[in-house]
PDB file of C-alpha atoms in Angstrom:
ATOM      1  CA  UNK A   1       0.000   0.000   0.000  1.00 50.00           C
ATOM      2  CA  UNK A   2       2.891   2.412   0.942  1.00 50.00           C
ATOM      3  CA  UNK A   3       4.549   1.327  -2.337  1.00 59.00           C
ATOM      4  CA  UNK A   4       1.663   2.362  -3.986  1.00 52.00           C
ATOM      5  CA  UNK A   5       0.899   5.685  -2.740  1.00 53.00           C
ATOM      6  CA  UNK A   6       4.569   6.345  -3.206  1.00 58.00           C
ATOM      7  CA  UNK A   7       4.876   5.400  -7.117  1.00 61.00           C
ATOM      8  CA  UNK A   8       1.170   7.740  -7.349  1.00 56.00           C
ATOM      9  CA  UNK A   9       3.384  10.464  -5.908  1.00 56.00           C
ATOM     10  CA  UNK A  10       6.163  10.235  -7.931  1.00 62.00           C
ATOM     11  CA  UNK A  11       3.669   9.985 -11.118  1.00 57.00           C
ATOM     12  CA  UNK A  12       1.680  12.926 -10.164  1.00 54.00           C
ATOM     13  CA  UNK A  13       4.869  15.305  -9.930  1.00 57.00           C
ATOM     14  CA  UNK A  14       5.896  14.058 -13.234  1.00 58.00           C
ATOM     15  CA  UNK A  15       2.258  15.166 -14.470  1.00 49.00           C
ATOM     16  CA  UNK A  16       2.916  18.468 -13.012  1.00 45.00           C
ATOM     17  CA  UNK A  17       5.860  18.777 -14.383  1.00 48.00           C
ATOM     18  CA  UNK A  18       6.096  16.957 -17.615  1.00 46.00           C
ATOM     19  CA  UNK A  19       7.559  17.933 -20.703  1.00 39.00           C
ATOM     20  CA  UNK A  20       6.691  21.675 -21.333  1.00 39.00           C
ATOM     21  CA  UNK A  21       3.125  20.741 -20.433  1.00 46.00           C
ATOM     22  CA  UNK A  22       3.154  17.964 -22.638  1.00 45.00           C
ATOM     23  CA  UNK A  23       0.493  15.573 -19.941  1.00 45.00           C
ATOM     24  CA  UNK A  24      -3.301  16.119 -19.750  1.00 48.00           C
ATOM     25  CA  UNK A  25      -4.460  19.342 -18.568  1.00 48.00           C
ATOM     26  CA  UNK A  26      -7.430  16.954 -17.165  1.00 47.00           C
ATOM     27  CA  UNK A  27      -6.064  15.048 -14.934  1.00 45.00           C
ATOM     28  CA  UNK A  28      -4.710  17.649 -13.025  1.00 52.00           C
ATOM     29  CA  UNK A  29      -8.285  18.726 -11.830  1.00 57.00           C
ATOM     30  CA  UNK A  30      -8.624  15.389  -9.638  1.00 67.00           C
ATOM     31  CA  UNK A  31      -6.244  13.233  -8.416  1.00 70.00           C
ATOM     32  CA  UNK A  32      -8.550  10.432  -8.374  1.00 74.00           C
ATOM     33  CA  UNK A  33      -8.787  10.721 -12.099  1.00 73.00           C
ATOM     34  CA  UNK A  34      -4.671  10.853 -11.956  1.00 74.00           C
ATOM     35  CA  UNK A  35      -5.082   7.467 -10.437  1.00 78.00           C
ATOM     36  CA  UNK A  36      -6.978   6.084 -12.603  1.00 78.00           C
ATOM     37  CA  UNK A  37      -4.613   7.002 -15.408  1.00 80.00           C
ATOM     38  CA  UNK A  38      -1.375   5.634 -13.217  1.00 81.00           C
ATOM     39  CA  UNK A  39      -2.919   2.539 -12.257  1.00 84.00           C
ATOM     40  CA  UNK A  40      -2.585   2.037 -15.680  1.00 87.00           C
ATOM     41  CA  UNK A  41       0.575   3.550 -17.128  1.00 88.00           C
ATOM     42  CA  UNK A  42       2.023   1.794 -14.340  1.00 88.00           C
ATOM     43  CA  UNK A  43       1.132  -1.394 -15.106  1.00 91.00           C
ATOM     44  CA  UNK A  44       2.436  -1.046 -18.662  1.00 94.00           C
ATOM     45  CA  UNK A  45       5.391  -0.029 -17.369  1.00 93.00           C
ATOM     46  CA  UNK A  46       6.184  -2.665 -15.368  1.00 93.00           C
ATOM     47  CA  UNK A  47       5.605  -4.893 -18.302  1.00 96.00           C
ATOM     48  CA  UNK A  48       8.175  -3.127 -20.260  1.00 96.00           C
ATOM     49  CA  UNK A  49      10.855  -3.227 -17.557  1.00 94.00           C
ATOM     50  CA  UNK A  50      10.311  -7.180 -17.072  1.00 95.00           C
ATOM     51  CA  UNK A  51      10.510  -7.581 -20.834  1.00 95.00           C
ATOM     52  CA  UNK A  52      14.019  -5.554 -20.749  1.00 93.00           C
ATOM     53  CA  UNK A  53      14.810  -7.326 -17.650  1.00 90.00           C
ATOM     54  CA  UNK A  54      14.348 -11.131 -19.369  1.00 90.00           C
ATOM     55  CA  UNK A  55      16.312  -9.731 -22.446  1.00 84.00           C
ATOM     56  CA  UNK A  56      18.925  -7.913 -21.033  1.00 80.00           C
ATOM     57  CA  UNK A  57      19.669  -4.222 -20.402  1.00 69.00           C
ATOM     58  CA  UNK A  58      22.613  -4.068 -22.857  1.00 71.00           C
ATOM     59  CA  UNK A  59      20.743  -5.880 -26.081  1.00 79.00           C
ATOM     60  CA  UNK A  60      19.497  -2.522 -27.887  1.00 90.00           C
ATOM     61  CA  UNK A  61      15.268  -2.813 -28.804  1.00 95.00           C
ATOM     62  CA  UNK A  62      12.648  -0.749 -30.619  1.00 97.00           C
ATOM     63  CA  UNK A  63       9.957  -0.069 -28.778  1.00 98.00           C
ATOM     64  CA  UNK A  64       6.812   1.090 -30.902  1.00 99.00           C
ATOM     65  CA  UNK A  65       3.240   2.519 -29.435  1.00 98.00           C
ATOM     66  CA  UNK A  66       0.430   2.599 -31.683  1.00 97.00           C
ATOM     67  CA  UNK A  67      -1.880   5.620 -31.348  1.00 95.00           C
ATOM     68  CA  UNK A  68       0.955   7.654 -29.295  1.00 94.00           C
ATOM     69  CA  UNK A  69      -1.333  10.375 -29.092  1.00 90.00           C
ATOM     70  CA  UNK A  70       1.097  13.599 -28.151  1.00 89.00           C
ATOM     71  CA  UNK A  71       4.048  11.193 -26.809  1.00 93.00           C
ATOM     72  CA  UNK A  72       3.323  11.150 -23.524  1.00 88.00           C
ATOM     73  CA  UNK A  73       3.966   6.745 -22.740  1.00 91.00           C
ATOM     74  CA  UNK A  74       7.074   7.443 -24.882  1.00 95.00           C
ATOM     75  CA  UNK A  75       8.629  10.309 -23.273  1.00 92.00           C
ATOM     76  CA  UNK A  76       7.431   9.018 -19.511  1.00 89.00           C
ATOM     77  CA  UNK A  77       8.930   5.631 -20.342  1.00 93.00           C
ATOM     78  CA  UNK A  78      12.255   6.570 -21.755  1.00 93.00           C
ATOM     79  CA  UNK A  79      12.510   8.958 -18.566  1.00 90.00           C
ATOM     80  CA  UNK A  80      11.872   6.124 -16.774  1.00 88.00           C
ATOM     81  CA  UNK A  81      13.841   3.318 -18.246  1.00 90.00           C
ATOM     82  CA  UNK A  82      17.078   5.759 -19.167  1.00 87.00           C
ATOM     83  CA  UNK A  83      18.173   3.409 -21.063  1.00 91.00           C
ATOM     84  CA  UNK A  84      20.509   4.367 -24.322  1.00 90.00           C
ATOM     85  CA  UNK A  85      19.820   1.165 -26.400  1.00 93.00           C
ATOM     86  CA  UNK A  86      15.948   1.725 -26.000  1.00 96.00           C
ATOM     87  CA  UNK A  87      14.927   3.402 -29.434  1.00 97.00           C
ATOM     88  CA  UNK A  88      11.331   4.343 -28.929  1.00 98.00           C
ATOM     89  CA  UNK A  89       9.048   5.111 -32.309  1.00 98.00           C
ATOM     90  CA  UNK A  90       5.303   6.932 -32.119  1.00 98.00           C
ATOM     91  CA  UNK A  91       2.777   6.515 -34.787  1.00 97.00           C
ATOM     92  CA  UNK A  92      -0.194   8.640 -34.465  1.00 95.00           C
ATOM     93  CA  UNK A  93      -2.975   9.291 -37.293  1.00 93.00           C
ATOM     94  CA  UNK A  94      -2.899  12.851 -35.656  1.00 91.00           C
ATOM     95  CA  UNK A  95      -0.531  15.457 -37.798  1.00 93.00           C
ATOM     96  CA  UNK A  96      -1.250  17.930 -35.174  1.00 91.00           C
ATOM     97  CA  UNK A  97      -0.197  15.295 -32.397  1.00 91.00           C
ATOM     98  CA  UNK A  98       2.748  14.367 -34.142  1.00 95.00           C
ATOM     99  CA  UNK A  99       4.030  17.690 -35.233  1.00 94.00           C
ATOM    100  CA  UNK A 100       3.751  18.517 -30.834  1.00 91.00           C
ATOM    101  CA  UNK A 101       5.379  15.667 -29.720  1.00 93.00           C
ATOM    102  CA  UNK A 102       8.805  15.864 -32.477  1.00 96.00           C
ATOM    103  CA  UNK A 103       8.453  19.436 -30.919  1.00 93.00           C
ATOM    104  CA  UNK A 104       9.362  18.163 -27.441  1.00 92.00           C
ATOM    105  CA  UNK A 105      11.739  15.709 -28.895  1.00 95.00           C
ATOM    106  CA  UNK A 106      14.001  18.489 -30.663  1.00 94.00           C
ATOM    107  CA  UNK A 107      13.620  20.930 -27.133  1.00 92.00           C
ATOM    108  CA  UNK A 108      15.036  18.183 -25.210  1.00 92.00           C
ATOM    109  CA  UNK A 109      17.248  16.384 -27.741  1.00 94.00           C
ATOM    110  CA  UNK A 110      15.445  13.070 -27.098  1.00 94.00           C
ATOM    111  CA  UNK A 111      17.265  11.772 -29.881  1.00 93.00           C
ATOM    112  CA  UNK A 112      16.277   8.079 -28.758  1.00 96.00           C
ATOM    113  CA  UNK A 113      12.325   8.978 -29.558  1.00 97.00           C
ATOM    114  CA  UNK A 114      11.014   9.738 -32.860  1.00 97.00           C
ATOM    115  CA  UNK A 115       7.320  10.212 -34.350  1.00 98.00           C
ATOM    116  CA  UNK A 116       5.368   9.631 -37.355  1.00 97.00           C
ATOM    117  CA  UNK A 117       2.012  10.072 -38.640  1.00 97.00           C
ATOM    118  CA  UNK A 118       0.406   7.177 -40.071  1.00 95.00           C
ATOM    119  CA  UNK A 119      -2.514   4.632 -39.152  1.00 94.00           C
ATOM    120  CA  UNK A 120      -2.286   1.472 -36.764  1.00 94.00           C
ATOM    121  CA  UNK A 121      -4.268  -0.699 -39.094  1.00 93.00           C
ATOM    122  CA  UNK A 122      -2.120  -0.678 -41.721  1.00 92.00           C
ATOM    123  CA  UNK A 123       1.330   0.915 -41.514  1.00 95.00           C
ATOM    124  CA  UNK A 124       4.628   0.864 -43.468  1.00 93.00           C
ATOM    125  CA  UNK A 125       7.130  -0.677 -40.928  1.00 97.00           C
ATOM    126  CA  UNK A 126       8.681  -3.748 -42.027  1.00 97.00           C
ATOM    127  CA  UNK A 127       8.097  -7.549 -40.937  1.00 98.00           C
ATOM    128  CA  UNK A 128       9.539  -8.193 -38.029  1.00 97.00           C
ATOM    129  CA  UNK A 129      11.102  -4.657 -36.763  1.00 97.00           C
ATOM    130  CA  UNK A 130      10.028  -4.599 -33.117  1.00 98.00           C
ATOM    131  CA  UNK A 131      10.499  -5.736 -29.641  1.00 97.00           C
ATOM    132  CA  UNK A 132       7.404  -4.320 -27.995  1.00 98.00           C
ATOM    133  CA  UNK A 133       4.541  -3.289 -29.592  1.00 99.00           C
ATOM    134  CA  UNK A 134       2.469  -1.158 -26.943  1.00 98.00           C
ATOM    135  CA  UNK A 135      -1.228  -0.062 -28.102  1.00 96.00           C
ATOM    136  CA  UNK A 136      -2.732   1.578 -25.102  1.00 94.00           C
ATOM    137  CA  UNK A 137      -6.472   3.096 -25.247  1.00 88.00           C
ATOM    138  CA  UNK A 138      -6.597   3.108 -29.140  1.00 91.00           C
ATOM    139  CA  UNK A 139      -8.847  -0.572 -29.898  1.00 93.00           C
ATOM    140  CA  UNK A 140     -12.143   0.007 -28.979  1.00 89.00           C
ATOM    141  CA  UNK A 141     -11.973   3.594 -30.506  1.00 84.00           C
ATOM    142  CA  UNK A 142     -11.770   2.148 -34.124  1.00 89.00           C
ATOM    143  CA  UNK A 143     -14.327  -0.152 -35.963  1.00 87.00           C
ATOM    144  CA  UNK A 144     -12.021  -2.852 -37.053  1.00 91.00           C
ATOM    145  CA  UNK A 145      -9.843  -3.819 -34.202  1.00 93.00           C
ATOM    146  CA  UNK A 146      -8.342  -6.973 -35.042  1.00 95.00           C
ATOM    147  CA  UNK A 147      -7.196  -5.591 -38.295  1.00 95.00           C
ATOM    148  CA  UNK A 148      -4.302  -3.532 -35.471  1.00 95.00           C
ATOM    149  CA  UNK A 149      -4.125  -6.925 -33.739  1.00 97.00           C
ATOM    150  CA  UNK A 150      -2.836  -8.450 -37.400  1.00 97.00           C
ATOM    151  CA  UNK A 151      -0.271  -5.311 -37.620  1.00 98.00           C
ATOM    152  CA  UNK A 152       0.881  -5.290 -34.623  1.00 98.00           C
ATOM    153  CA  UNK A 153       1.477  -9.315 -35.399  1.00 98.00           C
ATOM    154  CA  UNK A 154       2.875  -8.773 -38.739  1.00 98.00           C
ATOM    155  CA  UNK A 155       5.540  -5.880 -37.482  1.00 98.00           C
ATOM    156  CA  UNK A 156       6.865  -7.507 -34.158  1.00 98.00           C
ATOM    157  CA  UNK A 157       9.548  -9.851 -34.059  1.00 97.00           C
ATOM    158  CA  UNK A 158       9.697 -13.314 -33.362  1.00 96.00           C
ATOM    159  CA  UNK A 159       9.292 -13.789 -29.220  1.00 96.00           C
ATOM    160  CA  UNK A 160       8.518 -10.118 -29.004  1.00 97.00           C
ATOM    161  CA  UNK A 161       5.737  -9.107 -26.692  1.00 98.00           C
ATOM    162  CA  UNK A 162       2.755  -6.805 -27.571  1.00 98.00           C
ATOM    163  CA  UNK A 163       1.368  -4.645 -24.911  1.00 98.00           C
ATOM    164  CA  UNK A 164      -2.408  -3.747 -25.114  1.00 97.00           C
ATOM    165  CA  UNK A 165      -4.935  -1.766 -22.941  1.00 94.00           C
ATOM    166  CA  UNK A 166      -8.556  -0.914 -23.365  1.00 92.00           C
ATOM    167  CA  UNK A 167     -11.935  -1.468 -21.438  1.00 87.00           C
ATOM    168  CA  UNK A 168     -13.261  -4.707 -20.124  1.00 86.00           C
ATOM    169  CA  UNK A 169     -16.992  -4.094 -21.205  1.00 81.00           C
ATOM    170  CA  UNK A 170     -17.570  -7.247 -18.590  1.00 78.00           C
ATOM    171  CA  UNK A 171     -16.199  -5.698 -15.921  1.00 70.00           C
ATOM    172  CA  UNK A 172     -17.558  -6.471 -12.269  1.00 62.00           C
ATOM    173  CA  UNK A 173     -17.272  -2.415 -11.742  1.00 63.00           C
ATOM    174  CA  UNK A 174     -19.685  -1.209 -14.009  1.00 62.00           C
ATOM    175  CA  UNK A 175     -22.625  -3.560 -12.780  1.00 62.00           C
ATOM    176  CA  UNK A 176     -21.709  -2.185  -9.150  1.00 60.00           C
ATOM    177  CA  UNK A 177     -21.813   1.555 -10.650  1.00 59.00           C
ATOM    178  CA  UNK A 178     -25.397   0.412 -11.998  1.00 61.00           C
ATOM    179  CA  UNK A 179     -27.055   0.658  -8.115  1.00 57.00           C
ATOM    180  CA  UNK A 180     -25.064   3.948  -7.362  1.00 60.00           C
ATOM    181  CA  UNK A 181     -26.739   7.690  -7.895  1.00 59.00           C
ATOM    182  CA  UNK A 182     -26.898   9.010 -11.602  1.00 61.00           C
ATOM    183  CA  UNK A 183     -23.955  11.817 -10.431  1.00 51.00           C
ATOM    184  CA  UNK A 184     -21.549   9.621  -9.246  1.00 53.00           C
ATOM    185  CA  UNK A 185     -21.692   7.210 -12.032  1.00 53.00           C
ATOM    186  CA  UNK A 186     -20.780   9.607 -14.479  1.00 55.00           C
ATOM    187  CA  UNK A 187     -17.022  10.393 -13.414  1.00 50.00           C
ATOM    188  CA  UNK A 188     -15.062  13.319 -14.702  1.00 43.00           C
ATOM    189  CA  UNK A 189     -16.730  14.154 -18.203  1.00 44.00           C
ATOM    190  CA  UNK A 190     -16.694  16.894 -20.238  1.00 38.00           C
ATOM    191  CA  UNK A 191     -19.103  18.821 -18.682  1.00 40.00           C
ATOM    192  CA  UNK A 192     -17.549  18.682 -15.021  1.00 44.00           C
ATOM    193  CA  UNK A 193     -14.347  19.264 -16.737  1.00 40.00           C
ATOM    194  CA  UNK A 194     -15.890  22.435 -18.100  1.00 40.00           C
ATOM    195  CA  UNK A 195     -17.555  23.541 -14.518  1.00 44.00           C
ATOM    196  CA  UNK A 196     -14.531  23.006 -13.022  1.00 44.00           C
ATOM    197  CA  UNK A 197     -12.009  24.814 -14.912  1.00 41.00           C
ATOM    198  CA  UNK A 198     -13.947  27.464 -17.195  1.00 41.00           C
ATOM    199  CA  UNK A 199     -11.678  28.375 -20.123  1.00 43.00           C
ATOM    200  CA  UNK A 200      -9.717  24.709 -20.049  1.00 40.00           C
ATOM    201  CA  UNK A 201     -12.871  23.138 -21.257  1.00 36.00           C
ATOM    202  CA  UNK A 202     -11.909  24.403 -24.355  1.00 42.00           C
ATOM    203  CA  UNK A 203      -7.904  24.074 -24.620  1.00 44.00           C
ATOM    204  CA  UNK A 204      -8.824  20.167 -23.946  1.00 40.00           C
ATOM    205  CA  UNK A 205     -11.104  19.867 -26.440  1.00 40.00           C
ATOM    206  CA  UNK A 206      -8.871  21.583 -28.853  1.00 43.00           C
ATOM    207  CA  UNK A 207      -5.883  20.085 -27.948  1.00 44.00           C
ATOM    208  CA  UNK A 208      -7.651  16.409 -28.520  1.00 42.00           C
ATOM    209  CA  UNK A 209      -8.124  15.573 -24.791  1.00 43.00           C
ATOM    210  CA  UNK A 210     -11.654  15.111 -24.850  1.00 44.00           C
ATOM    211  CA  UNK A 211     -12.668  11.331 -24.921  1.00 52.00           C
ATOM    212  CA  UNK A 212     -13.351  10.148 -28.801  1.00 65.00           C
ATOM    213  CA  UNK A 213     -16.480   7.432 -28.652  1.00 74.00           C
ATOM    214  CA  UNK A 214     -15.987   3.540 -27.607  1.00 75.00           C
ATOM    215  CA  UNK A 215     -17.372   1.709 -30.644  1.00 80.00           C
ATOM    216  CA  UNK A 216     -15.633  -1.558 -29.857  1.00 80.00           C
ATOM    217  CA  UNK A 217     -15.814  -2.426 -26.196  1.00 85.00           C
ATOM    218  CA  UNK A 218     -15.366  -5.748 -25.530  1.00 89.00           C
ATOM    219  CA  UNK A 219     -14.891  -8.666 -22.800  1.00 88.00           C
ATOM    220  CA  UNK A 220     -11.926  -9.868 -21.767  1.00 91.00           C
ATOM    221  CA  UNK A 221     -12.541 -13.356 -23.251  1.00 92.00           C
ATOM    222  CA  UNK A 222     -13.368 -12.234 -26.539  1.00 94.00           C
ATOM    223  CA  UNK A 223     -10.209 -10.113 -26.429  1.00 95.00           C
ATOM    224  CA  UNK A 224      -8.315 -13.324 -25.253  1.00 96.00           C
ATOM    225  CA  UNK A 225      -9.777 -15.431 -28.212  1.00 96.00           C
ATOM    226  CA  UNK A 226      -9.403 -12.631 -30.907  1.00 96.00           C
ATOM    227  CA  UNK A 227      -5.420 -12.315 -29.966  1.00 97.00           C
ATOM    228  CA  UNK A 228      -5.030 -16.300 -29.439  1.00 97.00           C
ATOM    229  CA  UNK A 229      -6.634 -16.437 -33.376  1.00 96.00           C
ATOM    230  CA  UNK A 230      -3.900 -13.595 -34.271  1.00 94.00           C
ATOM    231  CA  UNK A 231      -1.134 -15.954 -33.154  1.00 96.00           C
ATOM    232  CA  UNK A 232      -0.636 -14.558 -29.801  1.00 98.00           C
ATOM    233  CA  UNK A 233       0.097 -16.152 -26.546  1.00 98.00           C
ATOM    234  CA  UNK A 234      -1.216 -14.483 -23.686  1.00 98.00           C
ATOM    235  CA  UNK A 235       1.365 -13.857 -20.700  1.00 97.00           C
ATOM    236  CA  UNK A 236      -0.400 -11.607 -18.444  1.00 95.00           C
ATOM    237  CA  UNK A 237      -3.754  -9.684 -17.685  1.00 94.00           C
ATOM    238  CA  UNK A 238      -3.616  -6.989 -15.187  1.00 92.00           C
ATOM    239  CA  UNK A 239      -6.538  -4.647 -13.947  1.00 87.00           C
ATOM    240  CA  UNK A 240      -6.410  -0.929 -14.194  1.00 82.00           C
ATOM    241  CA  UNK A 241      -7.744   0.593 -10.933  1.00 79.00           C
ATOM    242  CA  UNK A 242     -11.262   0.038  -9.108  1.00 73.00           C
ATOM    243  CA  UNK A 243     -11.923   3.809  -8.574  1.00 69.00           C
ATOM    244  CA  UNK A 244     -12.423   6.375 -11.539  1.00 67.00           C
ATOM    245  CA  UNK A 245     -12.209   9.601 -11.683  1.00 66.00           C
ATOM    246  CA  UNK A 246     -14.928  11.907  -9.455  1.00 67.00           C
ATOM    247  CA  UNK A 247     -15.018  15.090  -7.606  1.00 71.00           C
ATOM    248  CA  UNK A 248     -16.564  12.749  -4.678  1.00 75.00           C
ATOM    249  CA  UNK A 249     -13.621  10.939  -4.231  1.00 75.00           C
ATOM    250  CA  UNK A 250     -11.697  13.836  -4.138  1.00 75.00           C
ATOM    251  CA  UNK A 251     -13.747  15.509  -1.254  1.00 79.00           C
ATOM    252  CA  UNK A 252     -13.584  12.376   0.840  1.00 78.00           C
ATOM    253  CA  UNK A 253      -9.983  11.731   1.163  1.00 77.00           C
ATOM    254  CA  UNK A 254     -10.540   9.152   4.253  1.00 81.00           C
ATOM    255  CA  UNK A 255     -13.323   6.590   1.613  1.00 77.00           C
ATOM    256  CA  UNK A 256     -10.308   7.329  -1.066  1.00 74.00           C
ATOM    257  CA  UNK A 257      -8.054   5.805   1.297  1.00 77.00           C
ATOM    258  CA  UNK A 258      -9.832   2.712   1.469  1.00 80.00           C
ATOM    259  CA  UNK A 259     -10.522   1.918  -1.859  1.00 75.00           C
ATOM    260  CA  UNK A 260      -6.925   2.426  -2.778  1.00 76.00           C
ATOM    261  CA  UNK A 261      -6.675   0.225   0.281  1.00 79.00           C
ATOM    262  CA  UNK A 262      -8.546  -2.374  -1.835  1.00 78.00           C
ATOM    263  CA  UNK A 263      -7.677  -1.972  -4.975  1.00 75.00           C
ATOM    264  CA  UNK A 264      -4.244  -3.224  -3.792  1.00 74.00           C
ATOM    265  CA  UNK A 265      -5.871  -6.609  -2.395  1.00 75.00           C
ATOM    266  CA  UNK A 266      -7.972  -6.964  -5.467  1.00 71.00           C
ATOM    267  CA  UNK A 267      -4.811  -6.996  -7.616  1.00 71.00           C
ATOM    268  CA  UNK A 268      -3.658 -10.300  -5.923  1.00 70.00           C
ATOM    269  CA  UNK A 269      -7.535 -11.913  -6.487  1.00 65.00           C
ATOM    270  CA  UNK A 270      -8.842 -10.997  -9.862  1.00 63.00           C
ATOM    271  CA  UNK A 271      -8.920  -8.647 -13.051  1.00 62.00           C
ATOM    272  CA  UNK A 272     -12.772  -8.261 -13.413  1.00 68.00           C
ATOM    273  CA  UNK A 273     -13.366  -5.267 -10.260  1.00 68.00           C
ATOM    274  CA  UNK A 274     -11.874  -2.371 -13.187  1.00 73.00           C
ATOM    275  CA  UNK A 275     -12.941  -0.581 -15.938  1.00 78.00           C
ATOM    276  CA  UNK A 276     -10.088  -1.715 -18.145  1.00 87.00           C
ATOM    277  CA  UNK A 277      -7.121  -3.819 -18.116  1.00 91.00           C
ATOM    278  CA  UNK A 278      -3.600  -4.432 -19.856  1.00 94.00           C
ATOM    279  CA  UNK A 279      -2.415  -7.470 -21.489  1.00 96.00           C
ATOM    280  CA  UNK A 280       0.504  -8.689 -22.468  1.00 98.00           C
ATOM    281  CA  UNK A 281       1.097 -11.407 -25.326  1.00 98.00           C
ATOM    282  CA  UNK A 282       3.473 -13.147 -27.288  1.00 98.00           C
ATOM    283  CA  UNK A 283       4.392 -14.002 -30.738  1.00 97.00           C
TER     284      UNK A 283
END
C-alpha cells in the first residue's frame, strides 16, 4: 500500500511537471482521475521493464506505441527506463499530435524517440522490426480492431511481446456503478471538466483531450480469443484501478483511502473489479 501511494506520488509530480506541459491538462483537476490514469501507465510499465529485464539491459530494442497520441507513454517511459539502447518510435494518425510531440523531442534532444504520422491498421514498418509493440487506449476507438491486432502481429519480431490496454466491457465495476446515484456514475466528463475549470474546457477539447467514442468495447474473453486467433500467446492480464475519476472521491480523502486500500488486495484476487485492463502477449 505504501509502495503504492509512493509510485502515485512520484507519477503525479511528473504530471505536473512533464515535458513543457506535454500531460493532460485533465487530470490535473482530480487526483482520483490521476489514479486512474497511473494505475494504468504503471502497469504497462512494469511490463516493459520485465521484458528488458528477461532480455537484457545491454541488447538494444525498438519499442513502438500505436496511437501515441502527443508522446506522452514514450517520453514518460524513456525517462523512466534511461536506457541508451531503448529506441522508442510513435505513430499517431494525428498530424497535429505528431508535429507537438517531435516538438518536445528536438527541445530536449530526445534523440532516442522519434514520431510519425500514419494509421495502426495498416502501416509501413517492415516484418519483423520490433520488440514491444504497446497499443494503449486506441482498440475500442476504431471499428475494425483486429485488423491492429494483425499489424501489430505482422511488425513484431519473433518472441517479441505486444502490450495492449482498453476497457473490459464485462467488468464487475460497471454492474456495481449500476445501483449507485446518476452523479456519481458519471465520473469526470466533459461537462464537469468544463464547470470546473472554465476556459480549459476548451484548450482540452482543442488540444484532442476530450474522450473520442468507444465503438468496440469488448470482454476480456473475446479479447483473449481474438489475440489467441492472431497468433498470440497471452502472458499476463492486469486490472487498471477500481476507482475512476470523481469530484466525490476527491472531497472524501478518508473513503479514497480505502478503496486504494482495496484496490491493492484486489490486484492479488482478480482482473474483473476495473474498468479496463492491460495485457501482455506473445508471438
Amino acid at each position: 500500500m505504501v509502495r503504492i501511494l509512493q509510485d502515485f506520488h512520484a507519477y503525479t509530480n511528473d504530471v505536473l511537471q512533464g515535458y513543457a506541459g506535454l500531460f493532460r491538462e485533465d487530470i490535473l483537476i482530480s487526483y482520483s482521475l490521476a489514479y486512474y490514469f497511473y494505475k494504468m501507465k504503471a502497469t504497462m510499465d512494469n511490463m516493459v521493464a520485465d521484458e528488458i529485464k528477461l532480455k537484457g539491459k545491454r541488447d538494444s530494442m525498438k519499442i513502438l506505441d500505436l496511437g501515441c497520441n502527443r508522446g506522452h507513454d514514450i517520453f514518460r517511459m524513456n525517462k523512466k527506463l534511461a536506457n541508451p539502447n531503448i529506441y522508442f518510435i510513435g505513430l499517431d494518425i494525428s498530424p497535429n499530435d505528431i508535429k507537438y510531440a517531435n516538438e518536445i523531442v528536438k527541445k530536449n534532444n530526445l534523440n532516442s524517440c522519434k514520431f510519425i504520422v500514419g494509421s495502426a491498421e495498416s502501416t509501413n514498418f517492415e516484418n519483423e522490426g520490433f520488440d514491444i509493440v504497446i497499443c494503449s487506449e486506441v482498440l475500442e476507438h476504431v471499428q475494425n480492431p483486429e485488423l491492429i491486432l494483425k499489424e501489430i502481429h505482422r511488425i513484431l519480431k519473433k518472441n517479441g511481446i505486444a502490450i495492449i490496454s482498453t476497457p473490459n466491457a464485462e467488468n464487475r465495476t460497471s454492474k456495481l456503478k449500476k445501483f449507485a446515484p446518476g452523479w456519481l456514475k458519471k465520473g469526470w466528463n466533459a461537462p464537469q471538466i468544463k464547470e470546473k475549470s472554465e476556459n480549459k474546457y476548451d484548450q482540452l477539447s482543442q488540444k484532442g483531450f476530450i474522450n473520442l467514442p468507444h465503438i468496440s468495447e469488448k470482454g476480456i474473453k473475446e479479447w483473449v480469443r481474438i489475440s489467441e486467433e492472431m497468433g498470440f500467446k497471452i502472458e499476463e492480464i492486469k486490472r487498471g484501478s477500481l476507482m475512476w475519476g470523481h469530484e466525490f472521491f476527491d472531497e472524501h480523502p478518508g473513503l479514497t483511502g480505502i478503496i486504494l486500500f482495496f484496490d491493492s488486495i484486489l490486484d492479488k484476487i482478480t482482473y474483473d473489479f476495473s474498468n479496463d485492463f492491460a495485457m501482455k502477449m506473445r508471438k
